[in-house]
C-alpha cells in the first residue's frame, strides 16, 4: 500500500490494526482454529484498542470511518487470521441495515454498544432452502398487537452464537415475494429465540456459524427496521452492497498473509544447492501473486471509496471487487501451499489454514456466481440506459 494515497488517519488506523493483528491475533490463530473456539481475548483487545466501531458514525459512539476504513482494518486482521477478520467484519454486516434504514431512535439504541464492542451483531438472511435465492425465504413475521410473532429458521448465521443482536429478514406479506419481506432486530434472550446447530467448518473455524430458530418469538414492533414493513429485501441488498467490500478485504488480507509467508519460506528453503526463491519459476509465481493482490486491493479500495463518496451506482463495483479479490485469494493461497510443498499440506505450518479460510470468501455474502449475475445485470442495464 502506497501511504501517500491515503490520509494520515487511514495510515495510522492501518498501523494500529496491524500491530493488534501481530500481537493479539496471530499468536492465537492456530489454537482457535484447532479448537474451533471464539477468541474472546482478541475481542477484548480490539475493544481496548478502540477499534470496535470503525465504521460507525461518531454521534453513535464510533470512529466515524467509512467502508474504506473498515476494509483497511479487516485486511490487516485477516492477514494474521481470516476467521478473526470476518469475526470483526460481520458486525458491520449486521449493523449496516440499522445505519442505512434504522430510525434515529433505533440508531441511538443499538449502535453505541456495538461501537464500544460491548455487544456484537449478526445478519440473518439465508435459510436452508433460500441461499442465492434470498427472496424465497420462509421465516414468517406476523403482527399481533404491538409485537411481531416470528417463526422459522435462519442458516449460515456468522457470529450468531455470540451476538447480542441479530438483524433478521422475514416474510410479512407472503403474496408479494421480495416486496413482502421486512427487517427486524431480534435480541438475544427474547422468548422463542434459540441458537441451533453449530457448523463444523473447513475454515474460519474461530468464528461460530450457526442456525437460528424462532418458535413464536415475540419481537416488539419498535424493532421493525425503520418502522416500515416490506422494505426488508431492499434493506438487505443495500447492506450487501456495502458489506461485500469487507469480504473482499478479508480475501486480500488472506492472500497477502499467505504471500508474506511464502516469500519468507522460499527465501530459506534450499534445494539443488540454492534457495528455491532464486529459481526463476518460483520468482514468476511470486510476481504473479503479488500483482494479482495489488490489483485486487486497488479494486476493493476503489469500490470502498465510491461507497464512501455516496455514489449511487455501487452495486456493480461492490460485486466486482468481491468476485475478483476472493478468486485471487483462492488462487494465491493454493499456490502458496504449492510453494511449501509437502510441508504446506501439513498443519505444522500455518499456510494450509490460509487456503481453508480463503474458500468461504468465494461462497458467503453471495456466491461468486451470484456476483457475476449482479455484474452482468448491471452491465446490461447500463448499456440499455445509454
Ligand atoms: N439495492 C437496492 N435494491 C435492490 C438491490 C440493490 N443492490 N438489488 C435488488 N434490489 C431490489 C430491486 O430493485 C427489486 O425492487 P422492486 O421490486 O421494487 O423492483 C427487488 O430488490 C428485487 O430484486 P430482484 O428482482 O433483482 O431480486 P432477485 O430475487 O432476482 O434476487 C439477487 C437478486 C441479486 C440474486 C439476490 O437474491 C442476491 O443478492 N442473492 C444472494 C444473497 C446473498 O448474498 N446472501 C448472503 C447472505 S449473508 C451471508 O453470507 C452470511 C454471513 O453471515 C456472512
Tab-separated table of C-alpha atoms and ligand atoms in Angstrom:
chain	number	residue	atom	x	y	z
A	1	UNK	CA	0.000	0.000	0.000
A	2	UNK	CA	1.403	3.377	-1.000
A	3	UNK	CA	0.851	5.525	2.099
A	4	UNK	CA	0.743	8.786	0.139
A	5	UNK	CA	-2.548	7.658	-1.426
A	6	UNK	CA	-4.249	7.564	1.980
A	7	UNK	CA	-4.983	10.127	4.692
A	8	UNK	CA	-2.763	10.374	7.757
A	9	UNK	CA	-5.642	8.929	9.817
A	10	UNK	CA	-6.000	5.945	7.482
A	11	UNK	CA	-2.276	5.177	7.596
A	12	UNK	CA	-2.396	5.377	11.383
A	13	UNK	CA	-5.528	3.215	11.530
A	14	UNK	CA	-3.866	0.558	9.390
A	15	UNK	CA	-0.780	0.610	11.634
A	16	UNK	CA	-2.915	0.182	14.752
A	17	UNK	CA	-4.769	-2.715	13.143
A	18	UNK	CA	-1.510	-4.326	12.009
A	19	UNK	CA	0.034	-4.067	15.450
A	20	UNK	CA	-3.040	-5.626	17.042
A	21	UNK	CA	-3.041	-8.372	14.411
A	22	UNK	CA	0.590	-9.248	15.147
A	23	UNK	CA	0.389	-9.066	18.943
A	24	UNK	CA	-3.130	-10.323	19.713
A	25	UNK	CA	-4.398	-12.254	16.672
A	26	UNK	CA	-1.524	-14.165	15.067
A	27	UNK	CA	-0.299	-15.807	18.319
A	28	UNK	CA	-3.706	-17.445	18.970
A	29	UNK	CA	-4.899	-18.068	15.395
A	30	UNK	CA	-3.848	-21.743	15.208
A	31	UNK	CA	-5.185	-22.583	18.684
A	32	UNK	CA	-8.680	-21.253	17.988
A	33	UNK	CA	-8.660	-22.871	14.552
A	34	UNK	CA	-7.942	-26.299	16.060
A	35	UNK	CA	-10.323	-25.883	18.987
A	36	UNK	CA	-12.997	-24.101	16.954
A	37	UNK	CA	-13.435	-21.575	19.772
A	38	UNK	CA	-14.259	-17.879	19.646
A	39	UNK	CA	-11.262	-15.695	20.621
A	40	UNK	CA	-12.758	-13.592	23.411
A	41	UNK	CA	-9.277	-12.298	24.271
A	42	UNK	CA	-8.972	-10.894	20.739
A	43	UNK	CA	-12.437	-9.338	21.005
A	44	UNK	CA	-11.257	-7.641	24.236
A	45	UNK	CA	-8.020	-6.472	22.624
A	46	UNK	CA	-9.983	-4.911	19.738
A	47	UNK	CA	-12.219	-3.166	22.278
A	48	UNK	CA	-9.275	-1.907	24.291
A	49	UNK	CA	-7.605	-0.605	21.132
A	50	UNK	CA	-10.815	1.344	20.420
A	51	UNK	CA	-11.297	-0.280	17.012
A	52	UNK	CA	-14.694	-1.953	17.539
A	53	UNK	CA	-16.772	0.727	15.823
A	54	UNK	CA	-14.534	1.864	12.964
A	55	UNK	CA	-17.483	2.232	10.508
A	56	UNK	CA	-19.980	3.699	12.989
A	57	UNK	CA	-20.523	7.497	12.976
A	58	UNK	CA	-19.085	9.460	15.887
A	59	UNK	CA	-22.541	10.582	17.082
A	60	UNK	CA	-23.293	6.906	17.846
A	61	UNK	CA	-20.004	6.302	19.615
A	62	UNK	CA	-17.963	5.016	16.672
A	63	UNK	CA	-14.795	6.238	14.989
A	64	UNK	CA	-16.722	7.860	12.145
A	65	UNK	CA	-14.895	5.938	9.436
A	66	UNK	CA	-16.260	4.652	6.167
A	67	UNK	CA	-16.131	1.405	4.220
A	68	UNK	CA	-12.515	2.089	3.210
A	69	UNK	CA	-11.504	2.348	6.885
A	70	UNK	CA	-13.375	-0.880	7.601
A	71	UNK	CA	-11.527	-2.572	4.707
A	72	UNK	CA	-8.117	-1.394	5.949
A	73	UNK	CA	-8.740	-2.960	9.352
A	74	UNK	CA	-10.301	-6.174	8.013
A	75	UNK	CA	-7.363	-6.702	5.643
A	76	UNK	CA	-4.831	-6.373	8.456
A	77	UNK	CA	-6.735	-8.713	10.804
A	78	UNK	CA	-7.199	-11.263	8.002
A	79	UNK	CA	-3.516	-11.170	7.119
A	80	UNK	CA	-2.997	-12.807	10.513
A	81	UNK	CA	-6.251	-14.825	10.675
A	82	UNK	CA	-9.139	-14.905	8.209
A	83	UNK	CA	-11.614	-16.030	10.861
A	84	UNK	CA	-10.837	-13.090	13.095
A	85	UNK	CA	-11.115	-10.759	10.098
A	86	UNK	CA	-14.655	-11.903	9.389
A	87	UNK	CA	-15.482	-12.052	13.118
A	88	UNK	CA	-14.879	-8.307	13.110
A	89	UNK	CA	-16.452	-7.530	9.699
A	90	UNK	CA	-19.681	-9.376	10.426
A	91	UNK	CA	-20.572	-6.652	12.929
A	92	UNK	CA	-20.541	-4.186	10.052
A	93	UNK	CA	-22.764	-6.533	8.008
A	94	UNK	CA	-25.235	-6.779	10.903
A	95	UNK	CA	-25.238	-3.073	11.718
A	96	UNK	CA	-25.321	-1.591	8.189
A	97	UNK	CA	-29.120	-2.193	7.958
A	98	UNK	CA	-29.558	-0.075	11.120
A	99	UNK	CA	-27.230	2.626	9.811
A	100	UNK	CA	-28.876	2.670	6.387
A	101	UNK	CA	-32.531	2.190	7.290
A	102	UNK	CA	-32.988	2.475	11.070
A	103	UNK	CA	-34.935	5.272	12.728
A	104	UNK	CA	-32.969	7.785	14.807
A	105	UNK	CA	-34.229	6.081	17.946
A	106	UNK	CA	-33.060	2.646	16.700
A	107	UNK	CA	-29.612	4.017	15.812
A	108	UNK	CA	-29.258	5.568	19.269
A	109	UNK	CA	-30.365	2.344	20.919
A	110	UNK	CA	-28.311	-0.288	19.088
A	111	UNK	CA	-25.262	1.381	17.555
A	112	UNK	CA	-23.394	2.702	20.654
A	113	UNK	CA	-22.996	-0.738	22.331
A	114	UNK	CA	-21.778	-2.187	19.016
A	115	UNK	CA	-19.364	0.723	18.571
A	116	UNK	CA	-17.899	0.136	22.023
A	117	UNK	CA	-17.624	-3.626	21.462
A	118	UNK	CA	-19.902	-4.276	24.426
A	119	UNK	CA	-22.358	-6.052	22.088
A	120	UNK	CA	-21.997	-7.906	18.807
A	121	UNK	CA	-24.479	-8.167	15.967
A	122	UNK	CA	-25.033	-10.673	13.170
A	123	UNK	CA	-27.101	-10.848	9.971
A	124	UNK	CA	-29.828	-13.386	9.223
A	125	UNK	CA	-30.912	-13.579	5.597
A	126	UNK	CA	-30.189	-17.129	4.355
A	127	UNK	CA	-32.226	-20.223	5.113
A	128	UNK	CA	-31.811	-23.931	4.340
A	129	UNK	CA	-33.694	-23.571	1.048
A	130	UNK	CA	-33.099	-19.864	0.454
A	131	UNK	CA	-29.414	-19.144	-0.199
A	132	UNK	CA	-28.684	-17.467	-3.544
A	133	UNK	CA	-32.445	-17.033	-3.996
A	134	UNK	CA	-32.740	-14.974	-0.818
A	135	UNK	CA	-36.253	-13.736	-1.629
A	136	UNK	CA	-37.638	-17.284	-1.375
A	137	UNK	CA	-37.215	-17.253	2.419
A	138	UNK	CA	-39.943	-18.814	4.575
A	139	UNK	CA	-39.342	-17.298	8.035
A	140	UNK	CA	-42.585	-15.545	8.832
A	141	UNK	CA	-43.291	-12.454	10.946
A	142	UNK	CA	-46.955	-11.883	11.804
A	143	UNK	CA	-48.110	-8.725	13.537
A	144	UNK	CA	-50.106	-9.358	16.715
A	145	UNK	CA	-50.915	-6.251	18.732
A	146	UNK	CA	-47.683	-4.378	19.411
A	147	UNK	CA	-45.460	-7.389	18.594
A	148	UNK	CA	-44.358	-9.474	15.644
A	149	UNK	CA	-44.514	-13.238	16.128
A	150	UNK	CA	-41.560	-14.778	14.354
A	151	UNK	CA	-41.479	-18.433	13.233
A	152	UNK	CA	-38.867	-20.179	11.113
A	153	UNK	CA	-35.125	-20.837	10.852
A	154	UNK	CA	-32.095	-18.943	9.600
A	155	UNK	CA	-28.976	-20.728	8.338
A	156	UNK	CA	-25.283	-19.751	7.949
A	157	UNK	CA	-25.556	-17.075	10.618
A	158	UNK	CA	-21.948	-15.956	11.081
A	159	UNK	CA	-21.353	-14.880	14.672
A	160	UNK	CA	-24.960	-15.644	15.659
A	161	UNK	CA	-23.971	-17.696	18.703
A	162	UNK	CA	-22.100	-14.809	20.328
A	163	UNK	CA	-24.093	-11.839	19.055
A	164	UNK	CA	-26.498	-9.964	21.321
A	165	UNK	CA	-28.406	-8.581	18.332
A	166	UNK	CA	-29.354	-10.255	15.085
A	167	UNK	CA	-30.747	-8.398	12.059
A	168	UNK	CA	-33.312	-10.848	10.736
A	169	UNK	CA	-35.259	-10.723	7.497
A	170	UNK	CA	-38.692	-12.335	7.486
A	171	UNK	CA	-41.807	-12.518	5.333
A	172	UNK	CA	-44.543	-10.097	6.398
A	173	UNK	CA	-46.612	-10.284	3.199
A	174	UNK	CA	-46.362	-13.728	1.544
A	175	UNK	CA	-48.240	-12.574	-1.566
A	176	UNK	CA	-45.574	-10.047	-2.552
A	177	UNK	CA	-42.309	-12.022	-2.859
A	178	UNK	CA	-39.254	-9.769	-2.459
A	179	UNK	CA	-41.601	-6.849	-1.775
A	180	UNK	CA	-43.155	-8.633	1.219
A	181	UNK	CA	-40.033	-9.027	3.378
A	182	UNK	CA	-39.237	-6.939	6.486
A	183	UNK	CA	-36.147	-6.423	8.634
A	184	UNK	CA	-36.345	-6.897	12.413
A	185	UNK	CA	-33.634	-6.578	15.026
A	186	UNK	CA	-34.020	-9.587	17.308
A	187	UNK	CA	-32.264	-9.552	20.651
A	188	UNK	CA	-30.685	-12.478	22.445
A	189	UNK	CA	-32.875	-13.596	25.322
A	190	UNK	CA	-36.151	-12.798	23.570
A	191	UNK	CA	-38.690	-15.526	24.180
A	192	UNK	CA	-38.616	-18.112	21.375
A	193	UNK	CA	-35.145	-17.141	20.065
A	194	UNK	CA	-32.757	-20.084	20.030
A	195	UNK	CA	-29.290	-20.745	18.663
A	196	UNK	CA	-29.356	-24.103	16.826
A	197	UNK	CA	-26.738	-26.251	15.120
A	198	UNK	CA	-23.108	-25.076	15.152
A	199	UNK	CA	-21.473	-25.866	11.797
A	200	UNK	CA	-18.214	-27.857	11.826
A	201	UNK	CA	-16.356	-25.937	9.139
A	202	UNK	CA	-13.401	-26.332	6.784
A	203	UNK	CA	-12.123	-22.837	7.569
A	204	UNK	CA	-12.881	-19.661	9.569
A	205	UNK	CA	-13.188	-22.072	12.485
A	206	UNK	CA	-12.701	-19.453	15.217
A	207	UNK	CA	-15.995	-17.788	14.393
A	208	UNK	CA	-19.197	-19.721	15.065
A	209	UNK	CA	-21.600	-20.166	12.154
A	210	UNK	CA	-24.976	-21.326	13.428
A	211	UNK	CA	-28.630	-21.889	12.731
A	212	UNK	CA	-31.070	-19.566	14.482
A	213	UNK	CA	-34.521	-20.923	15.343
A	214	UNK	CA	-37.613	-18.848	16.050
A	215	UNK	CA	-40.517	-20.505	17.817
A	216	UNK	CA	-43.320	-17.985	18.357
A	217	UNK	CA	-40.580	-15.475	19.087
A	218	UNK	CA	-42.097	-12.209	20.294
A	219	UNK	CA	-40.378	-9.161	18.803
A	220	UNK	CA	-41.654	-5.710	19.816
A	221	UNK	CA	-42.867	-3.544	16.914
A	222	UNK	CA	-40.211	-0.938	17.864
A	223	UNK	CA	-37.664	-3.452	16.498
A	224	UNK	CA	-39.055	-3.277	12.950
A	225	UNK	CA	-36.212	-1.775	10.920
A	226	UNK	CA	-37.007	1.813	10.004
A	227	UNK	CA	-40.515	1.335	11.392
A	228	UNK	CA	-41.750	0.264	7.948
A	229	UNK	CA	-42.885	-3.126	6.711
A	230	UNK	CA	-41.971	-4.789	3.425
A	231	UNK	CA	-38.744	-2.863	2.799
A	232	UNK	CA	-36.531	-5.672	4.079
A	233	UNK	CA	-35.279	-7.115	0.797
A	234	UNK	CA	-34.026	-3.743	-0.413
A	235	UNK	CA	-32.519	-3.064	3.014
A	236	UNK	CA	-30.672	-6.396	2.797
A	237	UNK	CA	-29.441	-5.776	-0.764
A	238	UNK	CA	-28.261	-2.252	0.073
A	239	UNK	CA	-26.457	-3.734	3.074
A	240	UNK	CA	-24.708	-6.360	0.948
A	241	UNK	CA	-23.595	-3.644	-1.488
A	242	UNK	CA	-21.754	-2.014	1.419
A	243	UNK	CA	-20.575	-5.178	3.140
A	244	UNK	CA	-19.152	-7.145	0.188
A	245	UNK	CA	-16.001	-4.981	0.025
A	246	UNK	CA	-15.385	-6.160	3.607
A	247	UNK	CA	-15.317	-9.790	2.425
A	248	UNK	CA	-13.097	-8.685	-0.445
A	249	UNK	CA	-10.732	-7.019	2.050
A	250	UNK	CA	-10.712	-10.234	4.092
A	251	UNK	CA	-9.670	-12.040	0.897
A	252	UNK	CA	-6.906	-9.520	0.143
A	253	UNK	CA	-5.622	-9.914	3.709
A	254	UNK	CA	-5.609	-13.712	3.415
A	255	UNK	CA	-3.781	-13.566	0.079
A	256	UNK	CA	-1.240	-11.054	1.391
A	257	UNK	CA	-0.679	-13.039	4.574
A	258	UNK	CA	-0.085	-16.227	2.582
A	259	UNK	CA	2.271	-14.497	0.150
A	260	UNK	CA	4.286	-12.988	3.026
A	261	UNK	CA	4.768	-16.488	4.457
A	262	UNK	CA	5.657	-17.935	1.042
A	263	UNK	CA	8.274	-15.243	0.389
A	264	UNK	CA	9.865	-15.962	3.756
A	265	UNK	CA	9.775	-19.731	3.236
A	266	UNK	CA	11.105	-19.772	-0.328
A	267	UNK	CA	13.933	-17.480	0.793
A	268	UNK	CA	15.044	-20.069	3.369
A	269	UNK	CA	14.205	-23.421	1.783
A	270	UNK	CA	17.231	-24.832	-0.043
A	271	UNK	CA	17.106	-27.402	-2.857
A	272	UNK	CA	19.705	-28.185	-5.550
A	273	UNK	CA	22.218	-26.159	-3.515
A	274	UNK	CA	20.325	-22.861	-3.508
A	275	UNK	CA	17.271	-21.173	-2.025
A	276	UNK	CA	14.199	-22.033	-4.047
A	277	UNK	CA	13.353	-18.320	-4.435
A	278	UNK	CA	16.470	-17.979	-6.593
A	279	UNK	CA	14.769	-20.093	-9.290
A	280	UNK	CA	13.041	-18.051	-11.975
A	281	UNK	CA	9.999	-20.337	-11.931
A	282	UNK	CA	9.391	-19.530	-8.258
A	283	UNK	CA	10.015	-15.803	-8.798
A	284	UNK	CA	7.416	-15.798	-11.560
A	285	UNK	CA	4.875	-17.368	-9.219
A	286	UNK	CA	5.646	-14.747	-6.557
A	287	UNK	CA	5.414	-11.988	-9.180
A	288	UNK	CA	2.028	-13.156	-10.430
A	289	UNK	CA	0.652	-13.424	-6.902
A	290	UNK	CA	1.970	-10.013	-5.843
A	291	UNK	CA	0.487	-8.404	-8.973
A	292	UNK	CA	-2.905	-10.073	-8.503
A	293	UNK	CA	-3.052	-8.950	-4.867
A	294	UNK	CA	-2.239	-5.310	-5.731
A	295	UNK	CA	-4.896	-5.334	-8.458
A	296	UNK	CA	-7.484	-6.830	-6.089
A	297	UNK	CA	-6.628	-4.338	-3.337
A	298	UNK	CA	-6.890	-1.433	-5.781
A	299	UNK	CA	-10.371	-2.544	-6.894
A	300	UNK	CA	-11.526	-3.083	-3.297
A	301	UNK	CA	-10.369	0.386	-2.286
A	302	UNK	CA	-11.873	1.921	-5.450
A	303	UNK	CA	-15.252	0.344	-4.643
A	304	UNK	CA	-14.981	1.378	-0.974
A	305	UNK	CA	-14.177	4.972	-1.950
A	306	UNK	CA	-17.159	5.002	-4.338
A	307	UNK	CA	-19.427	3.865	-1.485
A	308	UNK	CA	-17.973	6.400	0.952
A	309	UNK	CA	-18.404	9.193	-1.602
A	310	UNK	CA	-22.135	8.469	-1.671
A	311	UNK	CA	-22.023	7.338	-5.307
A	312	UNK	CA	-25.379	5.892	-6.385
A	313	UNK	CA	-24.193	3.067	-8.615
A	314	UNK	CA	-22.201	0.925	-6.194
A	315	UNK	CA	-23.847	-2.480	-6.701
A	316	UNK	CA	-21.695	-3.435	-9.698
A	317	UNK	CA	-18.371	-2.282	-8.199
A	318	UNK	CA	-19.098	-3.958	-4.897
A	319	UNK	CA	-19.826	-7.282	-6.637
A	320	UNK	CA	-16.774	-6.878	-8.909
A	321	UNK	CA	-14.357	-6.328	-6.039
A	322	UNK	CA	-15.813	-9.274	-4.105
A	323	UNK	CA	-15.533	-11.540	-7.160
A	324	UNK	CA	-12.018	-10.511	-8.051
A	325	UNK	CA	-10.494	-10.387	-4.580
A	326	UNK	CA	-11.940	-13.694	-3.417
A	327	UNK	CA	-10.945	-15.575	-6.590
A	328	UNK	CA	-7.483	-14.042	-6.138
A	329	UNK	CA	-7.341	-15.250	-2.540
A	330	UNK	CA	-8.222	-18.817	-3.530
A	331	UNK	CA	-5.637	-18.866	-6.340
A	332	UNK	CA	-2.884	-17.237	-4.273
A	333	UNK	CA	-3.377	-19.322	-1.129
A	334	UNK	CA	-3.456	-22.531	-3.224
A	335	UNK	CA	-0.229	-21.536	-4.992
A	336	UNK	CA	1.376	-20.669	-1.646
A	337	UNK	CA	0.578	-24.167	-0.347
A	338	UNK	CA	2.249	-25.460	-3.524
A	339	UNK	CA	5.379	-23.426	-2.750
A	340	UNK	CA	5.624	-25.040	0.684
A	341	UNK	CA	5.494	-28.483	-0.983
A	342	UNK	CA	4.680	-31.386	1.371
A	343	UNK	CA	5.102	-29.087	4.381
A	344	UNK	CA	2.362	-26.852	3.004
A	345	UNK	CA	-0.071	-29.752	3.155
A	346	UNK	CA	0.583	-30.328	6.860
A	347	UNK	CA	-0.682	-28.436	9.873
A	348	UNK	CA	2.847	-27.907	11.271
A	349	UNK	CA	2.951	-24.831	9.039
A	350	UNK	CA	0.302	-22.091	9.097
A	351	UNK	CA	-0.095	-21.921	5.311
A	352	UNK	CA	-2.819	-24.569	4.804
A	353	UNK	CA	-5.142	-22.590	7.090
A	354	UNK	CA	-4.990	-19.645	4.665
A	355	UNK	CA	-6.249	-21.878	1.860
A	356	UNK	CA	-9.058	-23.265	4.043
A	357	UNK	CA	-10.061	-19.799	5.257
A	358	UNK	CA	-9.992	-18.375	1.715
A	359	UNK	CA	-12.529	-20.831	0.292
A	360	UNK	CA	-15.531	-19.401	2.132
A	361	UNK	CA	-14.888	-15.903	0.743
A	362	UNK	CA	-15.986	-17.212	-2.687
A	363	UNK	CA	-19.209	-18.501	-1.114
A	364	UNK	CA	-20.617	-16.190	1.561
A	365	UNK	CA	-22.248	-12.783	1.173
A	366	UNK	CA	-23.331	-14.059	-2.227
A	367	UNK	CA	-21.502	-16.783	-4.139
A	368	UNK	CA	-19.194	-15.586	-6.882
A	369	UNK	CA	-21.685	-16.955	-9.401
A	370	UNK	CA	-24.275	-14.551	-7.904
A	371	UNK	CA	-21.733	-11.704	-8.108
A	372	UNK	CA	-21.381	-12.431	-11.841
A	373	UNK	CA	-25.156	-12.344	-12.193
A	374	UNK	CA	-25.289	-8.973	-10.402
A	375	UNK	CA	-22.442	-7.592	-12.551
A	376	UNK	CA	-23.938	-8.944	-15.783
A	377	UNK	CA	-27.349	-7.438	-14.996
A	378	UNK	CA	-25.729	-4.068	-14.167
A	379	UNK	CA	-23.732	-4.019	-17.409
A	380	UNK	CA	-26.838	-4.776	-19.484
A	381	UNK	CA	-28.871	-2.146	-17.619
A	382	UNK	CA	-26.143	0.457	-18.164
A	383	UNK	CA	-25.975	-0.378	-21.868
A	384	UNK	CA	-29.779	-0.130	-22.193
A	385	UNK	CA	-29.755	3.280	-20.490
A	386	UNK	CA	-27.035	4.781	-22.697
B	1	LIG	N1	-30.010	-2.212	-3.897
B	1	LIG	C1	-31.305	-1.810	-3.738
B	1	LIG	N2	-32.371	-2.550	-4.189
B	1	LIG	C2	-32.093	-3.715	-4.801
B	1	LIG	C3	-30.778	-4.192	-4.997
B	1	LIG	C4	-29.706	-3.383	-4.516
B	1	LIG	N3	-28.461	-3.754	-4.673
B	1	LIG	N4	-30.820	-5.387	-5.628
B	1	LIG	C5	-32.131	-5.650	-5.830
B	1	LIG	N5	-32.886	-4.640	-5.331
B	1	LIG	C6	-34.349	-4.514	-5.380
B	1	LIG	C7	-34.819	-4.500	-6.839
B	1	LIG	O1	-34.799	-3.194	-7.375
B	1	LIG	C8	-36.230	-5.043	-6.715
B	1	LIG	O2	-37.058	-3.993	-6.273
B	1	LIG	P1	-38.536	-3.755	-6.915
B	1	LIG	O3	-39.310	-4.978	-6.537
B	1	LIG	O4	-39.028	-2.527	-6.245
B	1	LIG	O5	-38.341	-3.641	-8.384
B	1	LIG	C9	-36.119	-6.040	-5.553
B	1	LIG	O6	-34.959	-5.663	-4.796
B	1	LIG	C10	-35.947	-7.466	-6.043
B	1	LIG	O7	-34.796	-7.504	-6.857
B	1	LIG	P2	-34.501	-8.649	-7.913
B	1	LIG	O8	-35.726	-8.865	-8.747
B	1	LIG	O9	-33.229	-8.328	-8.599
B	1	LIG	O10	-34.334	-9.894	-6.931
B	1	LIG	P3	-33.946	-11.385	-7.228
B	1	LIG	O11	-34.854	-12.252	-6.444
B	1	LIG	O12	-33.823	-11.613	-8.703
B	1	LIG	O13	-32.511	-11.548	-6.490
B	1	LIG	C11	-30.145	-11.450	-6.216
B	1	LIG	C12	-31.444	-10.806	-6.774
B	1	LIG	C13	-29.066	-10.456	-6.613
B	1	LIG	C14	-29.860	-12.803	-6.821
B	1	LIG	C15	-30.247	-11.543	-4.662
B	1	LIG	O14	-31.195	-12.526	-4.289
B	1	LIG	C16	-28.914	-11.865	-4.025
B	1	LIG	O15	-28.094	-10.978	-3.835
B	1	LIG	N6	-28.678	-13.155	-3.641
B	1	LIG	C17	-27.536	-13.543	-2.864
B	1	LIG	C18	-27.869	-13.414	-1.407
B	1	LIG	C19	-26.655	-13.263	-0.535
B	1	LIG	O16	-25.706	-12.568	-0.857
B	1	LIG	N7	-26.689	-13.928	0.624
B	1	LIG	C20	-25.648	-13.862	1.559
B	1	LIG	C21	-26.206	-13.627	2.942
B	1	LIG	S1	-25.066	-13.070	4.167
B	1	LIG	C22	-24.029	-14.368	4.452
B	1	LIG	O17	-23.425	-14.848	3.563
B	1	LIG	C23	-23.877	-14.943	5.811
B	1	LIG	C24	-22.959	-14.259	6.715
B	1	LIG	O18	-23.305	-14.163	7.876
B	1	LIG	C25	-21.612	-13.747	6.302
